[in-house]
Short mmCIF file of C-alpha atoms in Angstrom, two decimals:
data_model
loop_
_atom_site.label_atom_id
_atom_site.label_comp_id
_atom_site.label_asym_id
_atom_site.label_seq_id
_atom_site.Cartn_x
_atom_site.Cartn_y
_atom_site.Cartn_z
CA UNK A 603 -24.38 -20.18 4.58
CA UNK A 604 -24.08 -16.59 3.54
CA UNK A 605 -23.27 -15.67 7.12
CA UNK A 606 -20.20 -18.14 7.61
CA UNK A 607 -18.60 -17.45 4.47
CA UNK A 608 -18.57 -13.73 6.24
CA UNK A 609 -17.60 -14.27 9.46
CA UNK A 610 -14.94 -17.04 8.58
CA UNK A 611 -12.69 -14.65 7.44
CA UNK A 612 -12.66 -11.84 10.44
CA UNK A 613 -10.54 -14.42 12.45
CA UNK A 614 -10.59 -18.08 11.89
CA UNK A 615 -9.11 -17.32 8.14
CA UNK A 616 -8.08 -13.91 8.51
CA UNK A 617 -6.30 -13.49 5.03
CA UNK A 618 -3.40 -11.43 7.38
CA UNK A 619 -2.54 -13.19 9.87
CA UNK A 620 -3.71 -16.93 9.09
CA UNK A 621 -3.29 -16.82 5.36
CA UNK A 622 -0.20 -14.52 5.20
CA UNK A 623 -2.20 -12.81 2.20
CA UNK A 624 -2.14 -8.75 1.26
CA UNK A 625 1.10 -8.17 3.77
CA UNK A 626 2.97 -5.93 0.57
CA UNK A 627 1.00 -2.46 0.43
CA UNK A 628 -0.49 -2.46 3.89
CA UNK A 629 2.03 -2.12 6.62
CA UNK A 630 3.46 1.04 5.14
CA UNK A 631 0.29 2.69 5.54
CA UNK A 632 -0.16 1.81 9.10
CA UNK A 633 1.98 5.09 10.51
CA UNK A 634 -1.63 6.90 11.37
CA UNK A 635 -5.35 5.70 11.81
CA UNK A 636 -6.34 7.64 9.14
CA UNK A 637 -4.96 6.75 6.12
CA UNK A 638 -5.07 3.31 7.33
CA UNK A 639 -9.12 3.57 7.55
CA UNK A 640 -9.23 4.70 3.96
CA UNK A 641 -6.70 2.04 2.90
CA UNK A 642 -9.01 -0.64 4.39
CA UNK A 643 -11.87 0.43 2.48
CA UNK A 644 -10.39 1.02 -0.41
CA UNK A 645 -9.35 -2.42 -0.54
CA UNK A 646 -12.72 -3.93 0.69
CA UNK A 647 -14.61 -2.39 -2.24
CA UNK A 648 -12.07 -3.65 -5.06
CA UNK A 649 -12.03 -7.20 -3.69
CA UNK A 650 -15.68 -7.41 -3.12
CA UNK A 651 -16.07 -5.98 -6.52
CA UNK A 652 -13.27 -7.58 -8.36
CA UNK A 653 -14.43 -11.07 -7.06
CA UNK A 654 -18.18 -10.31 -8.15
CA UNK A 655 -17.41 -8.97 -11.58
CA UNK A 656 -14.59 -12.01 -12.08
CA UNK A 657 -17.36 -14.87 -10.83
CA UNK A 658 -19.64 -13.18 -13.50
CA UNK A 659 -17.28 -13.85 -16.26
CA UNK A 660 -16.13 -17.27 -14.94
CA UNK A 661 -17.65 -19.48 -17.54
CA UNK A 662 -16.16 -17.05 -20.02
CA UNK A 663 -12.86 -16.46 -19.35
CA UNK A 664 -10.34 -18.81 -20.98
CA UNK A 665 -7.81 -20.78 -18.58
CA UNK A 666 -4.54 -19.83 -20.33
CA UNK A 667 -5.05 -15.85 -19.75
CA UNK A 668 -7.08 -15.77 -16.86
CA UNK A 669 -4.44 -13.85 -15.08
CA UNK A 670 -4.31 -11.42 -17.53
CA UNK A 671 -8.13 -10.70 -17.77
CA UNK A 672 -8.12 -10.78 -13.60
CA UNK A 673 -5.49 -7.97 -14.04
CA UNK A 674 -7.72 -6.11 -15.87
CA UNK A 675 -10.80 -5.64 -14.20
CA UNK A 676 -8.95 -5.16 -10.72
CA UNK A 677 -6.70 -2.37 -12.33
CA UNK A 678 -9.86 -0.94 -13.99
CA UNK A 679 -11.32 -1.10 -10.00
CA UNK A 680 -8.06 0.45 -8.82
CA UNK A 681 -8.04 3.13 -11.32
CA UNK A 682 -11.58 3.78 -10.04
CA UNK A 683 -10.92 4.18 -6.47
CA UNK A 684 -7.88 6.37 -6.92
CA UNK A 685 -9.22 8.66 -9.01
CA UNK A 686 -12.39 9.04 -6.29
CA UNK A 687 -9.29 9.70 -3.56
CA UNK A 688 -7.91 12.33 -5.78
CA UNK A 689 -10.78 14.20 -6.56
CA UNK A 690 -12.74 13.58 -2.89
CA UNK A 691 -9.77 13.11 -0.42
CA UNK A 692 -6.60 14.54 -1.65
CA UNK A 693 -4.30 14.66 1.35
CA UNK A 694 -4.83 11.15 1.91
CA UNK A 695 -3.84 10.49 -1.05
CA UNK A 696 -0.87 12.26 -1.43
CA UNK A 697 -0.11 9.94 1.66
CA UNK A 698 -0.84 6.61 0.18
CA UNK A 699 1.11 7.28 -2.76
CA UNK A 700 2.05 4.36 -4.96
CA UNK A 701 0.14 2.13 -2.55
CA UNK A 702 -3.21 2.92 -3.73
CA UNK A 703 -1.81 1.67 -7.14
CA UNK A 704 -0.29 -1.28 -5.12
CA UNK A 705 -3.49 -3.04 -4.49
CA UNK A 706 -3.73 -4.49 -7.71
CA UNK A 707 -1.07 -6.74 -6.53
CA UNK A 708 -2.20 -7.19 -3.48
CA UNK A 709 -2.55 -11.22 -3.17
CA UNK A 710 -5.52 -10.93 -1.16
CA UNK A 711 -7.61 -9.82 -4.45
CA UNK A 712 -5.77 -12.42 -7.17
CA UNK A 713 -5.58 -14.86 -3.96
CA UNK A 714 -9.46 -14.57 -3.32
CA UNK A 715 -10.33 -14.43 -7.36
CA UNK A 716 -8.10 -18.01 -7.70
CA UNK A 717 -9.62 -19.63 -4.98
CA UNK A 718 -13.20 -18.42 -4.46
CA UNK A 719 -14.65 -16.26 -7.32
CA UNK A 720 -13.26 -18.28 -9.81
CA UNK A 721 -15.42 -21.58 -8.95
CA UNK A 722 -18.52 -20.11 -6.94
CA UNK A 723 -21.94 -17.61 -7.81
CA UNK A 724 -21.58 -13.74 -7.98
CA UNK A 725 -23.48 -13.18 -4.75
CA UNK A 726 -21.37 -15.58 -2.45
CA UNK A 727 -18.18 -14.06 -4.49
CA UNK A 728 -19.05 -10.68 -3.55
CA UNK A 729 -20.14 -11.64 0.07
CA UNK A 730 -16.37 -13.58 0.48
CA UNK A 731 -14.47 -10.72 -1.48
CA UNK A 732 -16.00 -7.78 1.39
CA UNK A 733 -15.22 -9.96 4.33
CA UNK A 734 -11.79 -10.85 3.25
CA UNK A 735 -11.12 -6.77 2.93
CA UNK A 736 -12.85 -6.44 6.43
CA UNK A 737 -10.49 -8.95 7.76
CA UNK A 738 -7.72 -7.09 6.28
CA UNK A 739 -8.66 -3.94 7.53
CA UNK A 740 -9.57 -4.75 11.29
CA UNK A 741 -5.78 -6.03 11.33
CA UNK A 742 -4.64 -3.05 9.13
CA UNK A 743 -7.14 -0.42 12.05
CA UNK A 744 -5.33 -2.51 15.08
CA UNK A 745 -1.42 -2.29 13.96
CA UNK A 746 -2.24 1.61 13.00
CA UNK A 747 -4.00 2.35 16.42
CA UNK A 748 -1.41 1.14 18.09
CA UNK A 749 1.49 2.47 15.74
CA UNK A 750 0.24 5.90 16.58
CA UNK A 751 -1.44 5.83 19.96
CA UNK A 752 2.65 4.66 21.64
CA UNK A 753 4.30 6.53 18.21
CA UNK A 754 2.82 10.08 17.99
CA UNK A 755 0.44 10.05 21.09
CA UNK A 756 -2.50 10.46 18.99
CA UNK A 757 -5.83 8.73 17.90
CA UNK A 758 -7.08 9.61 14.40
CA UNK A 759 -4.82 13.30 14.94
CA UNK A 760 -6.36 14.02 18.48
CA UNK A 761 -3.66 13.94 21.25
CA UNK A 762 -4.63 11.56 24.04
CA UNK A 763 -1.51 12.03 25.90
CA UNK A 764 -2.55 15.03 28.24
CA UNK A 765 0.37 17.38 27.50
CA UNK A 766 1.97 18.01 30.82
CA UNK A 767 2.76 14.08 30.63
CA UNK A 768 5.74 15.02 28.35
CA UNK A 769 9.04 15.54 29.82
CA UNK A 770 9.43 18.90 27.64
CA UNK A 771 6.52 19.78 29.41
CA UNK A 772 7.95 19.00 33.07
CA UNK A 773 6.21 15.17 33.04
CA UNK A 774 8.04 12.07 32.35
CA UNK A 775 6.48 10.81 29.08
CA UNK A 776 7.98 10.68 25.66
CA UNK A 777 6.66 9.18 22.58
CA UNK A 778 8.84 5.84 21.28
CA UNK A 779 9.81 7.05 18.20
CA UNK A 780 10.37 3.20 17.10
CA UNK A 781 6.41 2.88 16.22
CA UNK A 782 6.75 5.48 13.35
CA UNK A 783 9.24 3.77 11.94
CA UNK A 784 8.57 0.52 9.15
CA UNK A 785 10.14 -2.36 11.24
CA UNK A 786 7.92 -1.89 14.32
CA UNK A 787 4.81 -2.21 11.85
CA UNK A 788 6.21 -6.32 11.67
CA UNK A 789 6.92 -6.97 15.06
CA UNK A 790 3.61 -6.08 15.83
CA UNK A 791 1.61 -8.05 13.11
CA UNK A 792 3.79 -11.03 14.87
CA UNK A 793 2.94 -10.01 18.73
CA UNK A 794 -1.02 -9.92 16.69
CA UNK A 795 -0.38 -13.76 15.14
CA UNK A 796 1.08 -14.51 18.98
CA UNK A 797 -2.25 -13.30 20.22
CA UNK A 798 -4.55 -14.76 17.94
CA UNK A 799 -2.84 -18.31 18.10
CA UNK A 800 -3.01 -18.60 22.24
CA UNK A 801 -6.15 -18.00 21.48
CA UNK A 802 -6.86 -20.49 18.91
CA UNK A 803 -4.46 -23.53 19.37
CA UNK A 804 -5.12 -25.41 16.43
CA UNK A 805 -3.64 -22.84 14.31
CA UNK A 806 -0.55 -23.25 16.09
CA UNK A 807 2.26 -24.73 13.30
CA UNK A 808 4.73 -27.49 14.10
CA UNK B 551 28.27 8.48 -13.67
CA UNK B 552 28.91 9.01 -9.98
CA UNK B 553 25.53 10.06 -9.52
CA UNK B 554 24.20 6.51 -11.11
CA UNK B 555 26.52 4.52 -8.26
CA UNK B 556 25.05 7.00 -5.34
CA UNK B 557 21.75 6.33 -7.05
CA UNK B 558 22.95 1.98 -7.44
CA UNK B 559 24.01 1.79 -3.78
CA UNK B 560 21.24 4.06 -2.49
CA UNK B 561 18.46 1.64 -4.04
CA UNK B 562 20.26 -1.70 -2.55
CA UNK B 563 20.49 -0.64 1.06
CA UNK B 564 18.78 3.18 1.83
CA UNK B 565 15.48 2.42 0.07
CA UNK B 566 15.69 -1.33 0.53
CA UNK B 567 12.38 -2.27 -0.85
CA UNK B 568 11.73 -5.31 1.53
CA UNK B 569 12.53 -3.13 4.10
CA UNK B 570 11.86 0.16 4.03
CA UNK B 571 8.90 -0.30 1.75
CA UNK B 572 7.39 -3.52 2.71
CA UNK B 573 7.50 -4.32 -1.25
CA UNK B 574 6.73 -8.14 -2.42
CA UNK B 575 6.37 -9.39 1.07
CA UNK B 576 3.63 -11.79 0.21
CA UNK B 577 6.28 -13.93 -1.41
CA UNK B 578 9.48 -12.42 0.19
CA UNK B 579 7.71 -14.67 3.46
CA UNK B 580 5.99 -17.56 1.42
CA UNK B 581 9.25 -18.60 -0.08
CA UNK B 582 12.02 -18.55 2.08
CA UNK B 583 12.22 -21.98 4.06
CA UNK B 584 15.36 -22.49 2.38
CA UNK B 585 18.14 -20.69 0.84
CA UNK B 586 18.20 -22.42 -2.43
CA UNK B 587 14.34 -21.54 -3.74
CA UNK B 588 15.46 -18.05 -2.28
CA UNK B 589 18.11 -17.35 -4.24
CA UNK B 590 16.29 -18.78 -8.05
CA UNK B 591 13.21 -16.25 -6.72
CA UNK B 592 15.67 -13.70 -6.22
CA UNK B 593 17.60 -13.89 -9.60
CA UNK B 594 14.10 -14.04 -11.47
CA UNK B 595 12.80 -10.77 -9.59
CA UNK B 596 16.07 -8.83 -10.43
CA UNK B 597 15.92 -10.08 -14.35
CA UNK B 598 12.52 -9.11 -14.34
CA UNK B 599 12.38 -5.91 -12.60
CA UNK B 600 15.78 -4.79 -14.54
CA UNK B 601 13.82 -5.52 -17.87
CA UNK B 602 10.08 -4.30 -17.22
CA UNK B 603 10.94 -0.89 -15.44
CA UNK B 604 12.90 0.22 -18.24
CA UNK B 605 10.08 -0.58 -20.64
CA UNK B 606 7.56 1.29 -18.20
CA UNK B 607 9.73 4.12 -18.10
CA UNK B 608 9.87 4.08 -21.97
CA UNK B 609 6.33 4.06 -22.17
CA UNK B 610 5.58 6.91 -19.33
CA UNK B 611 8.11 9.28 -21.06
CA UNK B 612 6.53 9.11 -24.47
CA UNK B 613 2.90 7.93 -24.05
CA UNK B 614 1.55 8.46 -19.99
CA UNK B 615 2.95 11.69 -19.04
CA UNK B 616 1.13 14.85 -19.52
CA UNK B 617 2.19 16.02 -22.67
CA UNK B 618 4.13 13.65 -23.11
CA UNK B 619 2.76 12.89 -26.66
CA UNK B 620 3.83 16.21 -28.40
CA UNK B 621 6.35 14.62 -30.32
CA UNK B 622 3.95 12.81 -32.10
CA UNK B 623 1.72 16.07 -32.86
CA UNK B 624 2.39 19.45 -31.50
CA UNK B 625 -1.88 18.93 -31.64
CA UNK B 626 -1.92 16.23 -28.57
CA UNK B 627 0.76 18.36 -25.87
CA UNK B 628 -2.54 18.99 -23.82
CA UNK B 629 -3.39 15.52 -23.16
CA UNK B 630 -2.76 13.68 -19.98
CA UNK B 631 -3.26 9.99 -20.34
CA UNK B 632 -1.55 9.24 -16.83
CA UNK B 633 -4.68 7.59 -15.33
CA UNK B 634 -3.78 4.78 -17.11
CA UNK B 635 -0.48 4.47 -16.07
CA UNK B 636 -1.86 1.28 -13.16
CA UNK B 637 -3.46 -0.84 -16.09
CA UNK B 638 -0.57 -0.17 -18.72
CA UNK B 639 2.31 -0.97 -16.21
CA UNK B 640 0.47 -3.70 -14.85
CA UNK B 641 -0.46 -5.05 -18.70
CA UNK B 642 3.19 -4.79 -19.45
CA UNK B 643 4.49 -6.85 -16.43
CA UNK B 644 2.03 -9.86 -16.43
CA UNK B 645 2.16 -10.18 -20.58
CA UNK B 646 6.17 -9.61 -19.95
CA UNK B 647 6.63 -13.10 -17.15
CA UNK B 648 4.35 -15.13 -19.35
CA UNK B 649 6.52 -14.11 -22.63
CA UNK B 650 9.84 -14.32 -20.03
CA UNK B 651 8.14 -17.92 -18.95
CA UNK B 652 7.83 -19.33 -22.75
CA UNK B 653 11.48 -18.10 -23.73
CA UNK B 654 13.23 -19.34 -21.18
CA UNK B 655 11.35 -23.04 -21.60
CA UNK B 656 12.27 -22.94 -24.74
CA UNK B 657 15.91 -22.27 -24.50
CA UNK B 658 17.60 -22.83 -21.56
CA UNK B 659 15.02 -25.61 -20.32
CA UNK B 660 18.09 -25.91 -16.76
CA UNK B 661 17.15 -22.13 -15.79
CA UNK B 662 13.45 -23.03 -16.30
CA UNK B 663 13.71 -26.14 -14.12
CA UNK B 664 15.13 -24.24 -11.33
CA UNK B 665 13.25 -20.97 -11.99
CA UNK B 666 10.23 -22.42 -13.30
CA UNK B 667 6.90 -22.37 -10.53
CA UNK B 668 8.00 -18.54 -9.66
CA UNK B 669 8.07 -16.73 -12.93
CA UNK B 670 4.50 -16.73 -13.09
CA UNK B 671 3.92 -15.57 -9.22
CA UNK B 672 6.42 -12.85 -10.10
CA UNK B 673 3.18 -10.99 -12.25
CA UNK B 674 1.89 -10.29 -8.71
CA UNK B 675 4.54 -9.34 -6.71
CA UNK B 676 4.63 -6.02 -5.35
CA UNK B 677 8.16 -5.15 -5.94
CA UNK B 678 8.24 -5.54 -9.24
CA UNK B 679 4.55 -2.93 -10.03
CA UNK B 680 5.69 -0.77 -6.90
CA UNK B 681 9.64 -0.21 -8.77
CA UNK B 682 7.67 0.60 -11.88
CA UNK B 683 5.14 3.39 -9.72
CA UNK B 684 8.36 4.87 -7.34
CA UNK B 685 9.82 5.27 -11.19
CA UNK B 686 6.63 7.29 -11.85
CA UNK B 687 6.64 8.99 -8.83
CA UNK B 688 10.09 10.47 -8.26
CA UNK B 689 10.56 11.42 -11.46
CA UNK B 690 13.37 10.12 -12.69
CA UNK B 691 14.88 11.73 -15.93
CA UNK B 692 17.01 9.38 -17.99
CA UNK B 693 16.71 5.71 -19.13
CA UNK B 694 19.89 5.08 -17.18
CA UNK B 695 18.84 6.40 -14.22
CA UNK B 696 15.76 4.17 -14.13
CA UNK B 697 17.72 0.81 -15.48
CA UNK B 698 19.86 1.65 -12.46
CA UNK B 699 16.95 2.23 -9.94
CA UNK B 700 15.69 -1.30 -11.23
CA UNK B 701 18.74 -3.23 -10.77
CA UNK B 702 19.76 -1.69 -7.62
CA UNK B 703 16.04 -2.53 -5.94
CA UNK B 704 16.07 -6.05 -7.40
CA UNK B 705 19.11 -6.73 -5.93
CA UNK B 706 18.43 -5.34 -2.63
CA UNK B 707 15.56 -7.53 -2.93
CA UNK B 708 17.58 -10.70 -3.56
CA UNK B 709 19.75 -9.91 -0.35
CA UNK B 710 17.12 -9.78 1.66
CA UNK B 711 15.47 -12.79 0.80
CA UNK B 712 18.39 -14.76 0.81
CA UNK B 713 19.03 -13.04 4.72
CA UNK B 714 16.09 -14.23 5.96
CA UNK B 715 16.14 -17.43 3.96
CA UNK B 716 19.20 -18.33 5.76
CA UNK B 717 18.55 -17.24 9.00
CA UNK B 718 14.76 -19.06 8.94
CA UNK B 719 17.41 -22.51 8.22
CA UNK B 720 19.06 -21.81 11.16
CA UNK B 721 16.06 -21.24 12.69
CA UNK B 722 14.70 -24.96 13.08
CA UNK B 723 16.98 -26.08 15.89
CA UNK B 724 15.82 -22.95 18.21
CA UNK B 725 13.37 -23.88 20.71
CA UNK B 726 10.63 -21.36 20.21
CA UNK B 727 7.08 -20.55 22.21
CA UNK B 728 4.69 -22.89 20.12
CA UNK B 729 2.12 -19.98 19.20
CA UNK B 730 5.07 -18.03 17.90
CA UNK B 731 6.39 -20.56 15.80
CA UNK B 732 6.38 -20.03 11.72
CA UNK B 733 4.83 -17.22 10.92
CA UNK B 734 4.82 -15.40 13.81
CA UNK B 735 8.48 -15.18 14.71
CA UNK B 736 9.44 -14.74 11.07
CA UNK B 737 7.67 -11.35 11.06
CA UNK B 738 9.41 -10.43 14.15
CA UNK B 739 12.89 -11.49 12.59
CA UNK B 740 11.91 -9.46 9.85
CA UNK B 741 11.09 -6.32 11.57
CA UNK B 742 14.39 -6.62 13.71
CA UNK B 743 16.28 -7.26 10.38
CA UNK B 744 14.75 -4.29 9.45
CA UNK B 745 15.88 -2.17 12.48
CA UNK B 746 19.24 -3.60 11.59
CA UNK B 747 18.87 -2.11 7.96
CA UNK B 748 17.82 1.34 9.11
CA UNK B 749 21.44 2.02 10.12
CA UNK B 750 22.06 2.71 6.27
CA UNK B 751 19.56 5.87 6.57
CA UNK B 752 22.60 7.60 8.08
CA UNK B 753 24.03 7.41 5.08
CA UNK B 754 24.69 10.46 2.88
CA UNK B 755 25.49 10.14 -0.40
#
C-alpha cells in the first residue's frame, strides 16, 4: 500500500507533468543542475513535512480557516529551510532568491495538503508528501540537465564539451544560447509531457 | 514622476511576471480555456496585488527591515525581524482575499458572481507572494514606487492571460499530434509567447 502511494507519483501522477501542479517557482531555477538539485529537495522536505504535520492536526483544524492554518505551518517549514540555505549554502541561495520563499505557494504543497493529508494518517501523508517532491524534482533534475548540458556545455559546472569543439577554439560547436533563457525552460516541460504521453496513451486528452 | 512610468511600463512588459518569471503559472495554465474566466481572474489578481503589496511594503519599511523599528524606540534599531517577512506577507495575503471575498459578496453581489470561485485560489498564486518578495528584494524606496511596481505586474499579468486565453480558443479547430494535445502544446505556446516577449529586453528606459 505504502509502496504505491510512492511510486504513483514518479510518473503515472507526476504532480508536473500529469497534474500541472508546482509549475510557478520551479522553471526559473532550472538554468543549472545545481541549484535545481537543492530546489528539489528543498521542496521534498516541506511537502513531506507540511503534509505530516497538517494530517496530525486534521481532526483539529476548523473548515472555515483551514487555509490559513495550512499557510502557517508550510511558511513556518519554509522559513526553516531558508534559513538552513543561508547559513549552510549561501551561493545557492543568493541564486534562488525569492523562490525559496515561493514554495509556500507552490500548489503542489496546498494541492497535496487539500487532497491527501487532509483526509488520510500521518505516516501515509508523509510517505505521499516525499514522493510528490521526488516527482517534482526528477522533472525539475531533467529540464535543468538538459537546460545546461545544450545551454552552457556543462553538467553540475564541469564542461563536457571538450574545448577545441568550440568554433573560438578552431571547432564548429557553439552553445544555443536559447536554453539559458526562461522560454526554452516551457518548451521543454511540453517536449517532456510529449514524451511521457507516447508513452502512456491513456493520459492522452481529447 | 517619469521615473514611476519607466518603472509602470518596465513592470508590464520587461519583467513580465508570467514570462520572465514564471510567476502564478499554476493558474495562469488552469484557467485559460476561454477568454471570459481569463479576463475576471485577471482583474481580481491586479486588484489584489495593487492592494496587498502596498500593505507589505508598509509593513517591511516599519516592522521587517533591520532596524527598521527605531522609530518606535531608538532601544530596538539593532533588531532584524526579516525572517519573518515569508509568514507575515503570506498572513497578510490569504487573511486579505478572504476579507476581499466577504466585501465584495456583500456589496456588489454582480462582481462576486463573475469573480467569485477565483478570489480564494488567488491566496496561492505565485504572482501575487512573489510581487510582494521582488518588493523586498530590490529595494524599492517609496510607497509610490511599490503601488506602481504592483499595478504594473498585475497588469502584465492580465495581458498575458488573456493572450494565451485567446489564442488556446483559437486553438480547438487546429489539428494537433494527439499526445501533444492540452497541456502539452499549451506549454510550448507559452514558451514561444515568451520568446516573443523577450524582444522588450532591448528596451532601455
Amino acid at each position: 500500500m505504502n509502496k504505491k502511494i510512492f511510486i504513483e507519483p514518479l510518473f503515472r501522477n507526476n504532480p508536473i507533468t500529469v497534474l500541472v501542479l508546482g509549475i510557478c517557482s520551479a522553471l526559473a531555477v532550472t538554468v543549472k543542475l545545481e541549484p535545481a538539485i537543492v530546489m528539489a529537495l528543498s521542496v521534498t522536505i516541506v511537502t513531506g513535512f507540511s503534509s505530516f504535520i497538517v494530517s496530525i492536526l486534521r481532526n483539529t483544524i476548523p473548515n472555515r480557516i483551514r487555509i490559513i492554518v495550512q499557510l502557517v505551518v508550510v511558511a513556518m517549514l519554509v522559513i526553516l529551510v531558508d534559513q538552513i540555505l543561508k547559513a549552510y549554502a549561501y551561493d545557492v541561495s543568493k541564486q534562488l532568491s525569492v523562490f525559496v520563499g515561493l514554495i509556500i505557494t507552490n500548489c503542489i504543497i496546498m494541492g497535496r495538503i487539500e487532497a491527501y493529508a487532509l483526509g488520510n494518517k500521518p505516516l501515509p501523508s508523509l510517505i505521499d508528501g516525499l514522493a510528490n517532491g521526488l516527482g517534482y524534482g526528477i522533472i525539475l533534475v531533467i529540464i535543468a540537465f538538459v537546460r545546461e548540458l545544450f545551454g552552457s556545455g556543462t553538467v553540475l559546472g564541469h564542461a563536457v564539451i571538450p574545448a577545441g569543439w568550440y568554433i573560438k577554439n578552431g571547432g564548429f560547436y557553439e552553445n544555443n544560447g536559447l536554453f539559458i533563457l526562461p522560454p526554452m525552460a516551457l518548451i521543454i516541460v511540453g517536449l517532456i509531457i510529449w514524451v511521457q504521453r507516447s508513452i502512456s496513451k491513456d493520459l492522452i486528452e481529447k | 514622476m517619469q521615473e514611476l512610468v519607466n518603472l509602470f511600463i518596465k513592470s508590464i512588459f520587461v519583467d513580465n511576471m508570467v514570462f520572465a518569471f514564471f510567476l502564478g503559472m499554476c493558474s495562469f495554465l488552469a484557467v485559460s480555456k476561454n477568454v471570459k474566466t481569463a479576463k475576471g481572474l485577471g482583474i481580481a489578481v491586479v486588484f489584489v496585488l495593487g492592494i496587498t503589496l502596498p500593505i507589505n511594503f508598509i509593513l517591511n519599511k516599519y516592522v521587517m527591515e533591520p532596524g527598521a523599528l527605531a522609530w518606535l524606540n531608538p532601544k530596538y534599531a539593532s533588531l532584524d525581524l526579516s525572517f519573518l517577512s515569508f509568514i507575515v506577507f503570506i498572513a497578510v495575503i490569504a487573511s486579505f482575499t478572504q476579507l476581499v471575498e466577504m466585501i465584495v459578496e456583500k456589496f456588489a453581489p454582480a462582481l462576486y458572481n463573475s469573480l467569485g470561485i477565483f478570489l480564494p485560489l488567488i491566496a496561492v498564486n505565485c504572482a501575487i507572494l512573489g510581487g510582494s518578495l521582488f518588493m523586498q528584494e530590490r529595494h524599492y524606496e517609496t510607497l509610490a514606487q511599490a503601488t506602481t511596481f504592483a499595478l504594473g505586474s498585475g497588469i502584465g499579468w492580465f495581458l498575458a492571460i488573456v493572450a494565451l486565453a485567446a489564442i488556446r480558443e483559437k486553438l480547438s479547430y487546429s489539428n494537433i499530434p494527439a499526445p501533444l494535445r492540452g497541456l502539452g502544446i499549451t506549454f510550448i505556446m507559452v514558451g514561444l509567447m515568451g520568446i516573443a516577449f523577450m524582444s522588450f529586453m532591448g528596451i532601455k528606459l
